[in-house]
PDB file of C-alpha atoms and ligand atoms in Angstrom:
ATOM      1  CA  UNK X  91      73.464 100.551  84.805  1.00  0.00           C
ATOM      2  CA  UNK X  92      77.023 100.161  84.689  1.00  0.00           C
ATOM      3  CA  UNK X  93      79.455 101.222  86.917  1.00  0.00           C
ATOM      4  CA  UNK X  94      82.185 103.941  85.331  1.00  0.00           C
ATOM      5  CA  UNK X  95      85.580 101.875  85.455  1.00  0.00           C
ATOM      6  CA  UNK X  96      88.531 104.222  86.986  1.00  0.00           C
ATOM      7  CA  UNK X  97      92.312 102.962  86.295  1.00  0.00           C
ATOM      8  CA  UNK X  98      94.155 104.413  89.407  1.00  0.00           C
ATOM      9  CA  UNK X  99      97.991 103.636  88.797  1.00  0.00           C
ATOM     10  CA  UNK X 100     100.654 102.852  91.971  1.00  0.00           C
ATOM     11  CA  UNK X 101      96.970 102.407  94.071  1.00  0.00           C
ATOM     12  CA  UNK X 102      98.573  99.248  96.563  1.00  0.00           C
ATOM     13  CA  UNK X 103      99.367 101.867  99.047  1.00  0.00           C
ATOM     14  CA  UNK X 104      99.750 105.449  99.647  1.00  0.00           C
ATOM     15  CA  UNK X 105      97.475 108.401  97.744  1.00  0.00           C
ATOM     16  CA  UNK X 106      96.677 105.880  94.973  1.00  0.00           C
ATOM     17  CA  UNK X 107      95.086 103.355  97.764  1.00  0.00           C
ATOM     18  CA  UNK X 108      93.311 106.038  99.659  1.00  0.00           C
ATOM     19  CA  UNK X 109      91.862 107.291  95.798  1.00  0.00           C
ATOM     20  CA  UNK X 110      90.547 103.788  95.237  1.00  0.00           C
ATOM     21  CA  UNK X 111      89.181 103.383  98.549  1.00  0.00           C
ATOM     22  CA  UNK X 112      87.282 106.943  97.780  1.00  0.00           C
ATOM     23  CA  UNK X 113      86.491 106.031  93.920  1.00  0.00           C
ATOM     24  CA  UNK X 114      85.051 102.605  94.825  1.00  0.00           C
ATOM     25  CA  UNK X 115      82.482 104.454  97.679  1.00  0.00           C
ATOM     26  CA  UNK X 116      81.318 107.034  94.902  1.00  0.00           C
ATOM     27  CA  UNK X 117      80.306 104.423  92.763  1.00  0.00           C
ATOM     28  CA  UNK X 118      83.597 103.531  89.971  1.00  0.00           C
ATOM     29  CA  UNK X 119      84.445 100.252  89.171  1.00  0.00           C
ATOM     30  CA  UNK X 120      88.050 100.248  90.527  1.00  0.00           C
ATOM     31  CA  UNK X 121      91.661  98.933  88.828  1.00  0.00           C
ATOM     32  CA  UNK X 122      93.847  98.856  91.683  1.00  0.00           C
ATOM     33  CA  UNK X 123      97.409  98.769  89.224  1.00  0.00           C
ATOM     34  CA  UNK X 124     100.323  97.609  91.278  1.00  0.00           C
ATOM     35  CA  UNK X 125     104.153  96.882  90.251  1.00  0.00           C
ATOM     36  CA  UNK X 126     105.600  94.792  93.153  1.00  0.00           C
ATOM     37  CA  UNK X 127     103.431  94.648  96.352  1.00  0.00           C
ATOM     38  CA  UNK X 128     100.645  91.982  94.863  1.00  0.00           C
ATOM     39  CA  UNK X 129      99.240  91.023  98.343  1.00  0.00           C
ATOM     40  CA  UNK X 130      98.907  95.071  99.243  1.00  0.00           C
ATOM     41  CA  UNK X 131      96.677  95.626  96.276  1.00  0.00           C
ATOM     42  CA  UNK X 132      94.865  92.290  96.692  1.00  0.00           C
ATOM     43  CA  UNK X 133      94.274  93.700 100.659  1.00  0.00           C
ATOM     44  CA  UNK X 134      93.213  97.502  99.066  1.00  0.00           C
ATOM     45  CA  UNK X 135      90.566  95.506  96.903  1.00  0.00           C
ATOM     46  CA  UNK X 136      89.455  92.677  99.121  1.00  0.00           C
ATOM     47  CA  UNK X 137      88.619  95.605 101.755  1.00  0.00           C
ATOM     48  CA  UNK X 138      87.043  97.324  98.330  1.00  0.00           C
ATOM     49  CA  UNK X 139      84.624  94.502  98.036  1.00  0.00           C
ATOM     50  CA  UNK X 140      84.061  93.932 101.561  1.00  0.00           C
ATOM     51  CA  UNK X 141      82.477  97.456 101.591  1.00  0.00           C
ATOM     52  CA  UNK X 142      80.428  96.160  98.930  1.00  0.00           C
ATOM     53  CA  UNK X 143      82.544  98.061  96.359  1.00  0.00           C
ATOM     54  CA  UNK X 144      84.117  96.632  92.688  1.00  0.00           C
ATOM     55  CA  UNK X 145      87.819  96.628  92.385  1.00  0.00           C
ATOM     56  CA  UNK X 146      90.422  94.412  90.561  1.00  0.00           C
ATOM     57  CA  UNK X 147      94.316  94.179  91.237  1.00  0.00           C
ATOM     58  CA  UNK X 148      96.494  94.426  88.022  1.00  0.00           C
ATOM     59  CA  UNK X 149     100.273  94.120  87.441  1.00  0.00           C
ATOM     60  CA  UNK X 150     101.597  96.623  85.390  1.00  0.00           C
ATOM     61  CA  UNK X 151     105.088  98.022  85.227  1.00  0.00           C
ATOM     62  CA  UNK X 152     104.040 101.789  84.231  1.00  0.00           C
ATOM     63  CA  UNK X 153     107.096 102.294  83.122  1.00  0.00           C
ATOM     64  CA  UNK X 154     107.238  99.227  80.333  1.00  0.00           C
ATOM     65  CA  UNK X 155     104.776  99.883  77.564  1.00  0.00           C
ATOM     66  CA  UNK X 156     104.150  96.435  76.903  1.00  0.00           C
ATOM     67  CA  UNK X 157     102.838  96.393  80.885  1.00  0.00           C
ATOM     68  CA  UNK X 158     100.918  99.369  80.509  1.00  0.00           C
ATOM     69  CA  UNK X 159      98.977  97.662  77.194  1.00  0.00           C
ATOM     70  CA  UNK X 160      98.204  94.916  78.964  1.00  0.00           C
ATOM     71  CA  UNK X 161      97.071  96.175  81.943  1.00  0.00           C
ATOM     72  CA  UNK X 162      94.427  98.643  79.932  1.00  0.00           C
ATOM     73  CA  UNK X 163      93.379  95.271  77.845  1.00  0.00           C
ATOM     74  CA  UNK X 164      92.926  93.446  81.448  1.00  0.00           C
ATOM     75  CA  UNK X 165      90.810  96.072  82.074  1.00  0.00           C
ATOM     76  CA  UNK X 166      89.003  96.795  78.888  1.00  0.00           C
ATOM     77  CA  UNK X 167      87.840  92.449  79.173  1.00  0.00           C
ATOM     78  CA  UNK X 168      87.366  92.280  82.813  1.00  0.00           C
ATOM     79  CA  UNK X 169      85.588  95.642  83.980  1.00  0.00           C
ATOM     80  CA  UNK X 170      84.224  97.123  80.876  1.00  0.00           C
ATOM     81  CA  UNK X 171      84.693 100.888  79.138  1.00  0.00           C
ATOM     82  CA  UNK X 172      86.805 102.768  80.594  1.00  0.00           C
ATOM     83  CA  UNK X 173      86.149 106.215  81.775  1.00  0.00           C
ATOM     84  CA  UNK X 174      88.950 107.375  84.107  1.00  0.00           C
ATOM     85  CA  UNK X 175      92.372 107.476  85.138  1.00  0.00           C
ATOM     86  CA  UNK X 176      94.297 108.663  87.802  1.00  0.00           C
ATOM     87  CA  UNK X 177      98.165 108.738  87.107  1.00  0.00           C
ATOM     88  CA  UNK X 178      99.456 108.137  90.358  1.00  0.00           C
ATOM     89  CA  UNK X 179     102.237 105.853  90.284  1.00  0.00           C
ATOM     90  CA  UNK X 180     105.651 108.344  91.222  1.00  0.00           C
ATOM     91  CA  UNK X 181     108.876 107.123  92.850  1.00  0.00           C
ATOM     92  CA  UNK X 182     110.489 109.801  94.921  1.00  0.00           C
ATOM     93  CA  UNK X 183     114.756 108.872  95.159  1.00  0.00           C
ATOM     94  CA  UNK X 184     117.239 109.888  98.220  1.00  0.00           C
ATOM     95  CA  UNK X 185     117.656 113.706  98.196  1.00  0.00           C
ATOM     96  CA  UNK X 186     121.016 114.019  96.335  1.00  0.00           C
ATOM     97  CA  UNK X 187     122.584 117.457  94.794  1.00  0.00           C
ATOM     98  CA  UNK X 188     122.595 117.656  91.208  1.00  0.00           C
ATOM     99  CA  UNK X 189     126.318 117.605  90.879  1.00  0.00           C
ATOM    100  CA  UNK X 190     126.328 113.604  92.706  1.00  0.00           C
ATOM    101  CA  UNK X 191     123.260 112.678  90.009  1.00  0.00           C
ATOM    102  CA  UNK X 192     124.031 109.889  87.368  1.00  0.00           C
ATOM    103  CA  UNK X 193     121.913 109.639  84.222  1.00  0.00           C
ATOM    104  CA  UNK X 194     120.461 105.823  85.683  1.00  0.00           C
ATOM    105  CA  UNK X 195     118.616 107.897  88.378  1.00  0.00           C
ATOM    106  CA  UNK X 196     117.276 110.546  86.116  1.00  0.00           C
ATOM    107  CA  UNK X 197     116.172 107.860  83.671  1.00  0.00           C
ATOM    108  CA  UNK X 198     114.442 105.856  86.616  1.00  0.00           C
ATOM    109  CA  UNK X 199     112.780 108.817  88.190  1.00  0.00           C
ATOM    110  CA  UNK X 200     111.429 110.302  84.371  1.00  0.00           C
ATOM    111  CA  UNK X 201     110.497 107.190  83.027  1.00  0.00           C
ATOM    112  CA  UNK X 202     108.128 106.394  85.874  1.00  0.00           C
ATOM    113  CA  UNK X 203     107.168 109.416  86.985  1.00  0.00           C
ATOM    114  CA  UNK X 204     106.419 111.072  83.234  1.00  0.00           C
ATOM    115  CA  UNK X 205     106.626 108.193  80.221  1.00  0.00           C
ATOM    116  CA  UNK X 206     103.992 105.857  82.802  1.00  0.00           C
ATOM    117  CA  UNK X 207     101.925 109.094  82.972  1.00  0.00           C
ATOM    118  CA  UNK X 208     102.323 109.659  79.251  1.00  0.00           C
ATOM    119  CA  UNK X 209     101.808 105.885  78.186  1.00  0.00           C
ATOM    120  CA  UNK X 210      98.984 105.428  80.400  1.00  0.00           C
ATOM    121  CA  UNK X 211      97.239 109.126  79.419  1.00  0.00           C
ATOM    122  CA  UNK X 212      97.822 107.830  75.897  1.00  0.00           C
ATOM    123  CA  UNK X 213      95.558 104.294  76.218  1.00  0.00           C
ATOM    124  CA  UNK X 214      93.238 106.479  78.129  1.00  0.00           C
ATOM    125  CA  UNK X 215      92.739 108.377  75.325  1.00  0.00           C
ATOM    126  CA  UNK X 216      92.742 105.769  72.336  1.00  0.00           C
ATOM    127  CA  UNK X 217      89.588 104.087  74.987  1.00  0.00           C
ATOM    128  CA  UNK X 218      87.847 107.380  75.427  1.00  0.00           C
ATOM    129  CA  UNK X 219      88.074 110.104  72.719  1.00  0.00           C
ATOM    130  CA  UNK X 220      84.961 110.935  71.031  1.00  0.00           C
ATOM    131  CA  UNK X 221      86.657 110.929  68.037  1.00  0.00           C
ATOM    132  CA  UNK X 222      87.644 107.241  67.648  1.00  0.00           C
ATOM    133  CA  UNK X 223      84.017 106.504  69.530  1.00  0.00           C
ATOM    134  CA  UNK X 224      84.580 106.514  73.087  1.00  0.00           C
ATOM    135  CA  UNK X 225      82.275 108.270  75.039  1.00  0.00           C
ATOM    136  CA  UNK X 226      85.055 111.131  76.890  1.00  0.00           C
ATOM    137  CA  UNK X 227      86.230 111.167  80.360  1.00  0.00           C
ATOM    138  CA  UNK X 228      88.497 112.494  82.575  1.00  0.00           C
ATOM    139  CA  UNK X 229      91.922 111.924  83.598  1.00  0.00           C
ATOM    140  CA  UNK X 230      93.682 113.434  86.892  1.00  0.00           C
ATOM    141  CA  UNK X 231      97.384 112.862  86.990  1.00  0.00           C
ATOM    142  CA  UNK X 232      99.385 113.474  90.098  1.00  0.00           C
ATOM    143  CA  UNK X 233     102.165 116.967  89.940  1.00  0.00           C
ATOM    144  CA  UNK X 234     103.622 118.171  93.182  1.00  0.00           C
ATOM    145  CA  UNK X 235     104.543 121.582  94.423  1.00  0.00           C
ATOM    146  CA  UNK X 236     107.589 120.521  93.929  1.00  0.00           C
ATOM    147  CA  UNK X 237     107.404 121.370  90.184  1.00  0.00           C
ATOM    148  CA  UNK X 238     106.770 124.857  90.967  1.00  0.00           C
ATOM    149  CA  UNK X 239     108.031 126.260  94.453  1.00  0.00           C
ATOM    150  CA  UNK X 240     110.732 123.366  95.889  1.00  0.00           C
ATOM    151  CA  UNK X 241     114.672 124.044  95.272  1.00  0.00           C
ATOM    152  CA  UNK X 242     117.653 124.572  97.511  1.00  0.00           C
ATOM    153  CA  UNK X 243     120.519 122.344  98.047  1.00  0.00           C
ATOM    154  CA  UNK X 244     120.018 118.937  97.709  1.00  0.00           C
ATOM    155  CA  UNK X 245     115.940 118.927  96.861  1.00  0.00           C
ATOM    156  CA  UNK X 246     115.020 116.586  94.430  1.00  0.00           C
ATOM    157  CA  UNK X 247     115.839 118.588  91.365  1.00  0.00           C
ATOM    158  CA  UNK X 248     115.433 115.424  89.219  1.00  0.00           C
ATOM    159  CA  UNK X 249     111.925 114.951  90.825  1.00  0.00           C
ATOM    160  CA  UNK X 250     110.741 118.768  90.518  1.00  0.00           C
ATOM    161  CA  UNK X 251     111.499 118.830  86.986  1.00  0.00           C
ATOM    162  CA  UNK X 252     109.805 115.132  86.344  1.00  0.00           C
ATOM    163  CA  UNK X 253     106.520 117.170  87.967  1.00  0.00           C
ATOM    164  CA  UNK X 254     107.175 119.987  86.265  1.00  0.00           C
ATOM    165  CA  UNK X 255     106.791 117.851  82.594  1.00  0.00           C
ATOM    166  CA  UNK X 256     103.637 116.778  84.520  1.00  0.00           C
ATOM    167  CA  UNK X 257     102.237 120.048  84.598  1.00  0.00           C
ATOM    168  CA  UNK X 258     103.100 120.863  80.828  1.00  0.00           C
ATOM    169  CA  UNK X 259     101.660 117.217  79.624  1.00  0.00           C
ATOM    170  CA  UNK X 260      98.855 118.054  82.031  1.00  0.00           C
ATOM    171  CA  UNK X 261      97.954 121.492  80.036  1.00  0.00           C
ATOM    172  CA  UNK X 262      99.056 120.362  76.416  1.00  0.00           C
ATOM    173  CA  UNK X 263      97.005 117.235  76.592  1.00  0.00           C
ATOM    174  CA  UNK X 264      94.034 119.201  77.678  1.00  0.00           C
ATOM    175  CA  UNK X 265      94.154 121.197  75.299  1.00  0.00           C
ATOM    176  CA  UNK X 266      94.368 118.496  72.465  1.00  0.00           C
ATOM    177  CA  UNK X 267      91.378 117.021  73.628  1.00  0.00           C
ATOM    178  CA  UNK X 268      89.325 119.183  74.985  1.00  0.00           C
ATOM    179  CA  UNK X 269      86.992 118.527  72.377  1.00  0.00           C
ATOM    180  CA  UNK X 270      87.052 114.891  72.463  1.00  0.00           C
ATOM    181  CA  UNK X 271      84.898 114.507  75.500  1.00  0.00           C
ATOM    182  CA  UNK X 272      88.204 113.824  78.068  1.00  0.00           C
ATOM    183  CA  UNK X 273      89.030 116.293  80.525  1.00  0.00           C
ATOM    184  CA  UNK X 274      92.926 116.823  82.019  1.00  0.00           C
ATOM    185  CA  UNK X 275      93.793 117.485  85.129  1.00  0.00           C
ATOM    186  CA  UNK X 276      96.186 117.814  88.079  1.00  0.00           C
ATOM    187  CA  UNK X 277      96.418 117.681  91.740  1.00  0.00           C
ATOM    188  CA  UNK X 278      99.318 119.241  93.270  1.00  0.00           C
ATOM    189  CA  UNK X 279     100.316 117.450  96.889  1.00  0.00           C
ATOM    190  CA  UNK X 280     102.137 119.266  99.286  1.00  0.00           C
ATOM    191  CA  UNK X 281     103.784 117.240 102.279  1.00  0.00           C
ATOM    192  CA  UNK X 282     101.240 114.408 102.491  1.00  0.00           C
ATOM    193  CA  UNK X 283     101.882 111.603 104.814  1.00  0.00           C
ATOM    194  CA  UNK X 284     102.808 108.699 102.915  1.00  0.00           C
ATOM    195  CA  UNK X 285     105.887 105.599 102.573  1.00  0.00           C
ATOM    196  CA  UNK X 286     107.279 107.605  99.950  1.00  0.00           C
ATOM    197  CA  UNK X 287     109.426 110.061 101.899  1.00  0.00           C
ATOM    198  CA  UNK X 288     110.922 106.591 103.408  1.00  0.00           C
ATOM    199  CA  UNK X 289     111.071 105.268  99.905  1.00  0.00           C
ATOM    200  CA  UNK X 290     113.372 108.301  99.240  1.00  0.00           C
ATOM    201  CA  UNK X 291     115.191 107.988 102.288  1.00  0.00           C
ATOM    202  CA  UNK X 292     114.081 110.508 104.276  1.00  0.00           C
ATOM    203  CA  UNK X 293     111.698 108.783 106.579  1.00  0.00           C
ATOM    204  CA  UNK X 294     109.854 111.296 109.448  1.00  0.00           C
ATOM    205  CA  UNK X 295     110.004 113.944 106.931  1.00  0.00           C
ATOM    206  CA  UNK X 296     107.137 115.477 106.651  1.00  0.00           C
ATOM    207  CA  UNK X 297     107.119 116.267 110.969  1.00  0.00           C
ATOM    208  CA  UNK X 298     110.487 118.025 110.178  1.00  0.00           C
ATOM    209  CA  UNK X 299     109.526 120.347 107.225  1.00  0.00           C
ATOM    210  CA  UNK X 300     105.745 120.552 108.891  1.00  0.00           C
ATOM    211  CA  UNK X 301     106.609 123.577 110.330  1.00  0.00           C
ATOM    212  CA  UNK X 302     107.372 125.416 106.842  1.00  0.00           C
ATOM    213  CA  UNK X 303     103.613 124.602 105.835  1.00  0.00           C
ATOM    214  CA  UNK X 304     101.001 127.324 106.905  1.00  0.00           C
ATOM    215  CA  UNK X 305      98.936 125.192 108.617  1.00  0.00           C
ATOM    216  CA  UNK X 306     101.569 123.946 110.149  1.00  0.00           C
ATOM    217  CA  UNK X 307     100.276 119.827 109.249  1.00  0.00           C
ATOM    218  CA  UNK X 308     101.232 117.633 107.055  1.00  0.00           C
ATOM    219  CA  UNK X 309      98.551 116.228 105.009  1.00  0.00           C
ATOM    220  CA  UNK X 310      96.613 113.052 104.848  1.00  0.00           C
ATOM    221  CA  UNK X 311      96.749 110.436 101.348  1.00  0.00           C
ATOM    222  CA  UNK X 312      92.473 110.909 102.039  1.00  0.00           C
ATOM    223  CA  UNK X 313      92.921 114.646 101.750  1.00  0.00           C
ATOM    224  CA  UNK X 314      94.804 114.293  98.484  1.00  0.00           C
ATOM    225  CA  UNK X 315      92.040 111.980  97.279  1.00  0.00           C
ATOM    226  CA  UNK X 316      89.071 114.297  97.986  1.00  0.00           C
ATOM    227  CA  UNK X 317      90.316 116.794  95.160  1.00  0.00           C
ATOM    228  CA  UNK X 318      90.851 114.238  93.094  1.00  0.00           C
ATOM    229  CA  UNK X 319      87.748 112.472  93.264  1.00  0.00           C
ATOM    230  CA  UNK X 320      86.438 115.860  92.316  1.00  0.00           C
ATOM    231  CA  UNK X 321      88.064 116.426  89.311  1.00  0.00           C
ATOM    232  CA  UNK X 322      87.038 113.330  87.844  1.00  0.00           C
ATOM    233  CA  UNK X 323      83.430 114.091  88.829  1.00  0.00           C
ATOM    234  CA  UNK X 324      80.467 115.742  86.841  1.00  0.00           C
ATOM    235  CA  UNK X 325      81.098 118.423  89.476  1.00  0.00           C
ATOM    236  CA  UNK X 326      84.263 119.639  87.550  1.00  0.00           C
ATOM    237  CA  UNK X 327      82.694 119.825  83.896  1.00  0.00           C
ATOM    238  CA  UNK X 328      84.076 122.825  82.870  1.00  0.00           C
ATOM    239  CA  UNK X 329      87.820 122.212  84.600  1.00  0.00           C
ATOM    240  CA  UNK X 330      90.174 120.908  82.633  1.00  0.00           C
ATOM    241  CA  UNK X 331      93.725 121.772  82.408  1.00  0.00           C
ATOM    242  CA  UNK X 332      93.654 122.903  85.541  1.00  0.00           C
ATOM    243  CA  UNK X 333      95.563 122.552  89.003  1.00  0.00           C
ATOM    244  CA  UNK X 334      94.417 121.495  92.839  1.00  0.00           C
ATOM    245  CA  UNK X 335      97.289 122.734  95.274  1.00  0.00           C
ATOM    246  CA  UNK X 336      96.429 120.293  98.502  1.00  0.00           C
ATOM    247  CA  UNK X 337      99.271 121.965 100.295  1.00  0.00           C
ATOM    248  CA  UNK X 338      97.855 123.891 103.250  1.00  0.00           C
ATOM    249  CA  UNK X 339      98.679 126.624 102.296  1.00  0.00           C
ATOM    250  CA  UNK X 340     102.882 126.189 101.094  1.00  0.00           C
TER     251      UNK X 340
HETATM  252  P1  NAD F 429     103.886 105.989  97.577  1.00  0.00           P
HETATM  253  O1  NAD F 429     105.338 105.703  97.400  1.00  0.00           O
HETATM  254  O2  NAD F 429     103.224 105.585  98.841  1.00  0.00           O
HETATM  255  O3  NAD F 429     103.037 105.429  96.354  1.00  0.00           O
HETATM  256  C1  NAD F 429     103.509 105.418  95.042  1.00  0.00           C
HETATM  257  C2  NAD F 429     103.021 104.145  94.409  1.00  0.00           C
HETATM  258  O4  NAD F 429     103.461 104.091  93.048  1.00  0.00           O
HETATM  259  C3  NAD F 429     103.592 102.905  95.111  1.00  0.00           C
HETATM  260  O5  NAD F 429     102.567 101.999  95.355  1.00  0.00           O
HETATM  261  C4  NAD F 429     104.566 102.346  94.089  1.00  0.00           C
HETATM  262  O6  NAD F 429     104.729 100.934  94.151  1.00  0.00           O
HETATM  263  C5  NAD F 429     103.909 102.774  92.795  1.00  0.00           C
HETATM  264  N1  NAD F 429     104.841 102.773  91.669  1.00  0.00           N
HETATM  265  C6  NAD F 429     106.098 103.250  91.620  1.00  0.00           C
HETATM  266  N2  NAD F 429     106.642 103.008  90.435  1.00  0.00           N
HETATM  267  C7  NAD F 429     105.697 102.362  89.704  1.00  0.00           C
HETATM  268  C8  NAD F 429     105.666 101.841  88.395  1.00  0.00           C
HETATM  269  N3  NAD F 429     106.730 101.945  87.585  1.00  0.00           N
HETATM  270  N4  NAD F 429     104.528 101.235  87.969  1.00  0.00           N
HETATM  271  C9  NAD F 429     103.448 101.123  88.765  1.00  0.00           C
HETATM  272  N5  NAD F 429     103.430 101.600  90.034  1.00  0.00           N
HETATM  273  C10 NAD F 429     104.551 102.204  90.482  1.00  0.00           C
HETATM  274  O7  NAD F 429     103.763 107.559  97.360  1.00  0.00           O
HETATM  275  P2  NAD F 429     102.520 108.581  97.416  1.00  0.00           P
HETATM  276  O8  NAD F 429     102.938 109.663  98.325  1.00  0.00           O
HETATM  277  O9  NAD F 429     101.232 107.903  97.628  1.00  0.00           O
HETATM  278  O10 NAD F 429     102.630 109.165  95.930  1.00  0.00           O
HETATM  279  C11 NAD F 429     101.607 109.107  94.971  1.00  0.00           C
HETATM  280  C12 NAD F 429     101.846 110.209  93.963  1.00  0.00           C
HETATM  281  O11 NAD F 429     101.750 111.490  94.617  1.00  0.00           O
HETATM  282  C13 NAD F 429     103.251 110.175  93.316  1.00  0.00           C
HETATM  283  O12 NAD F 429     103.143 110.509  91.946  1.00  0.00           O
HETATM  284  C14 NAD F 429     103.992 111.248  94.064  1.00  0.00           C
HETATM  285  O13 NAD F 429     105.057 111.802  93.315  1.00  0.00           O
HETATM  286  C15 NAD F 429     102.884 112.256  94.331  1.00  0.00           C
HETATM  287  N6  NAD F 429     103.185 113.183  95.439  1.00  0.00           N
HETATM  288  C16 NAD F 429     103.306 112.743  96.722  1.00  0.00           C
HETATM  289  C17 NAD F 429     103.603 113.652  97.727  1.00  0.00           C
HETATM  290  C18 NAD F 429     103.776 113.262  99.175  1.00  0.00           C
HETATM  291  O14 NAD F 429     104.193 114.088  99.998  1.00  0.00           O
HETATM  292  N7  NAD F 429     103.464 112.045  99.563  1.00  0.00           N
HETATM  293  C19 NAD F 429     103.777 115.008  97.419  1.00  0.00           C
HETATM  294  C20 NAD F 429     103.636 115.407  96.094  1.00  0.00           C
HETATM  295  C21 NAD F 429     103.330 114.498  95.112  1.00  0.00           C
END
């Protein structure tokens, strides 16, 4: 039999590489999407298949739609019907009050972090809905607590409110094909230990605001992946528009 083919966008490092990693031991047929960093991807899926796993790097700007048709083609000829996605790909900018933001940055950080998500839930969805003869699936895509507990001076307000779209796409989507065979979800990170605090300029992050978490840790990309290998799973039939805080606690 076949292996179920997962699309896991952004995967060449971070929560998206430690998802494929994960996917590719349970059994999917892994897309390891990738905008930039070709020979990190090629290294998540060459370690993929020397586990004796199935992965494939694609390009894919999520951001450009022409990218994101391609890459779902690319995937559609080279690993077969598709059957999940995990919307991962986010950028994360320099912590910057709102008064100091320009509309460039709030374009950059909503057009990857929600029109990717939306583009690539929407070829998801053309592949799998029952009603144009796919055979359902599941899709998780990543929110953050930031889209319902962050704020104060200076914290990301363009990002919270990118992952707060998330979170209503995540629910109105669910709803709107709930009885297509494709289940919605979303996993909630809290302070995970990843390159994308350093990305945003605030490297060592998560050790300073570790403190503020109730288990006083930050958390690990694999921890993030756990819940949402689950979601995608049989395990979670009856979940869908639904929400994993991995958080410990915040
Ligand atoms: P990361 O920066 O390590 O990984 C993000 C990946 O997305 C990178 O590989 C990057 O190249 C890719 N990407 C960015 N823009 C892209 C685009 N336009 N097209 C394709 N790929 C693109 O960060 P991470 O921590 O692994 O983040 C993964 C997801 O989890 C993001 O959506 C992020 O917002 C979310 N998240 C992370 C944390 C955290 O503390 N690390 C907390 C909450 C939510």
């Amino acid at each position: 039999m076949s292996k179920p083919v997962v699309i896991i966008t952004g995967a060449s490092r971070g929560i998206g590489a430690a998802t494929a990693h994960l996917a590719a031991a349970r059994g999917y047929a892994v897309c390891v999407n990738y905008v930039h960093n070709q020979a990190a991807a090629q290294a998540v899926v060459d370690a993929i298949r020397a586990a004796g796993g199935e992965a494939l790097a694609v390009a894919g700007d999520v951001a450009v739609e022409a990218d994101v048709l391609k890459l779902f083609q690319v995937v559609d000829n080279e690993l077969g019907t598709l059957s999940a996605l995990v919307n991962n790909a986010g950028i994360l900018e320099r912590q910057m009050r709102v008064e100091e933001m320009d509309v460039a940055r709030l374009q950059r950080v909503f057009t990857t972090n929600i029109v990717g998500s939306f583009l690539c839930a929407r070829e998801a969805v053309r592949r799998m809905s029952t009603k144009f003869g796919g055979q359902g699936g599941a899709i998780v895509n990543l929110s953050s607590m930031a889209a319902k507990k962050l704020g104060g001076p200076g914290e990301y307000v363009d990002y919270a409110a990118s992952k707060g779209a998330i979170d209503a796409m995540t629910v109105g989507l669910a709803k709107e094909v709930a009885d297509q065979g494709i289940r919605v979800n979303a996993v909630r990170p809290g302070v995970i230990y990843t390159d994308i605090h350093a990305s945003g300029g605030e490297p060592g992050r998560v050790d300073r605001v570790k403190d503020s978490v109730p288990m006083r840790r930050g958390g690990s990309a694999e921890e993030v992946a756990q819940a949402i290998l689950w979601l995608l799973s049989d395990a979670a039939s009856y979940s869908t528009g639904s929400f994993i805080d991995v958080a410990g606690g915040r």
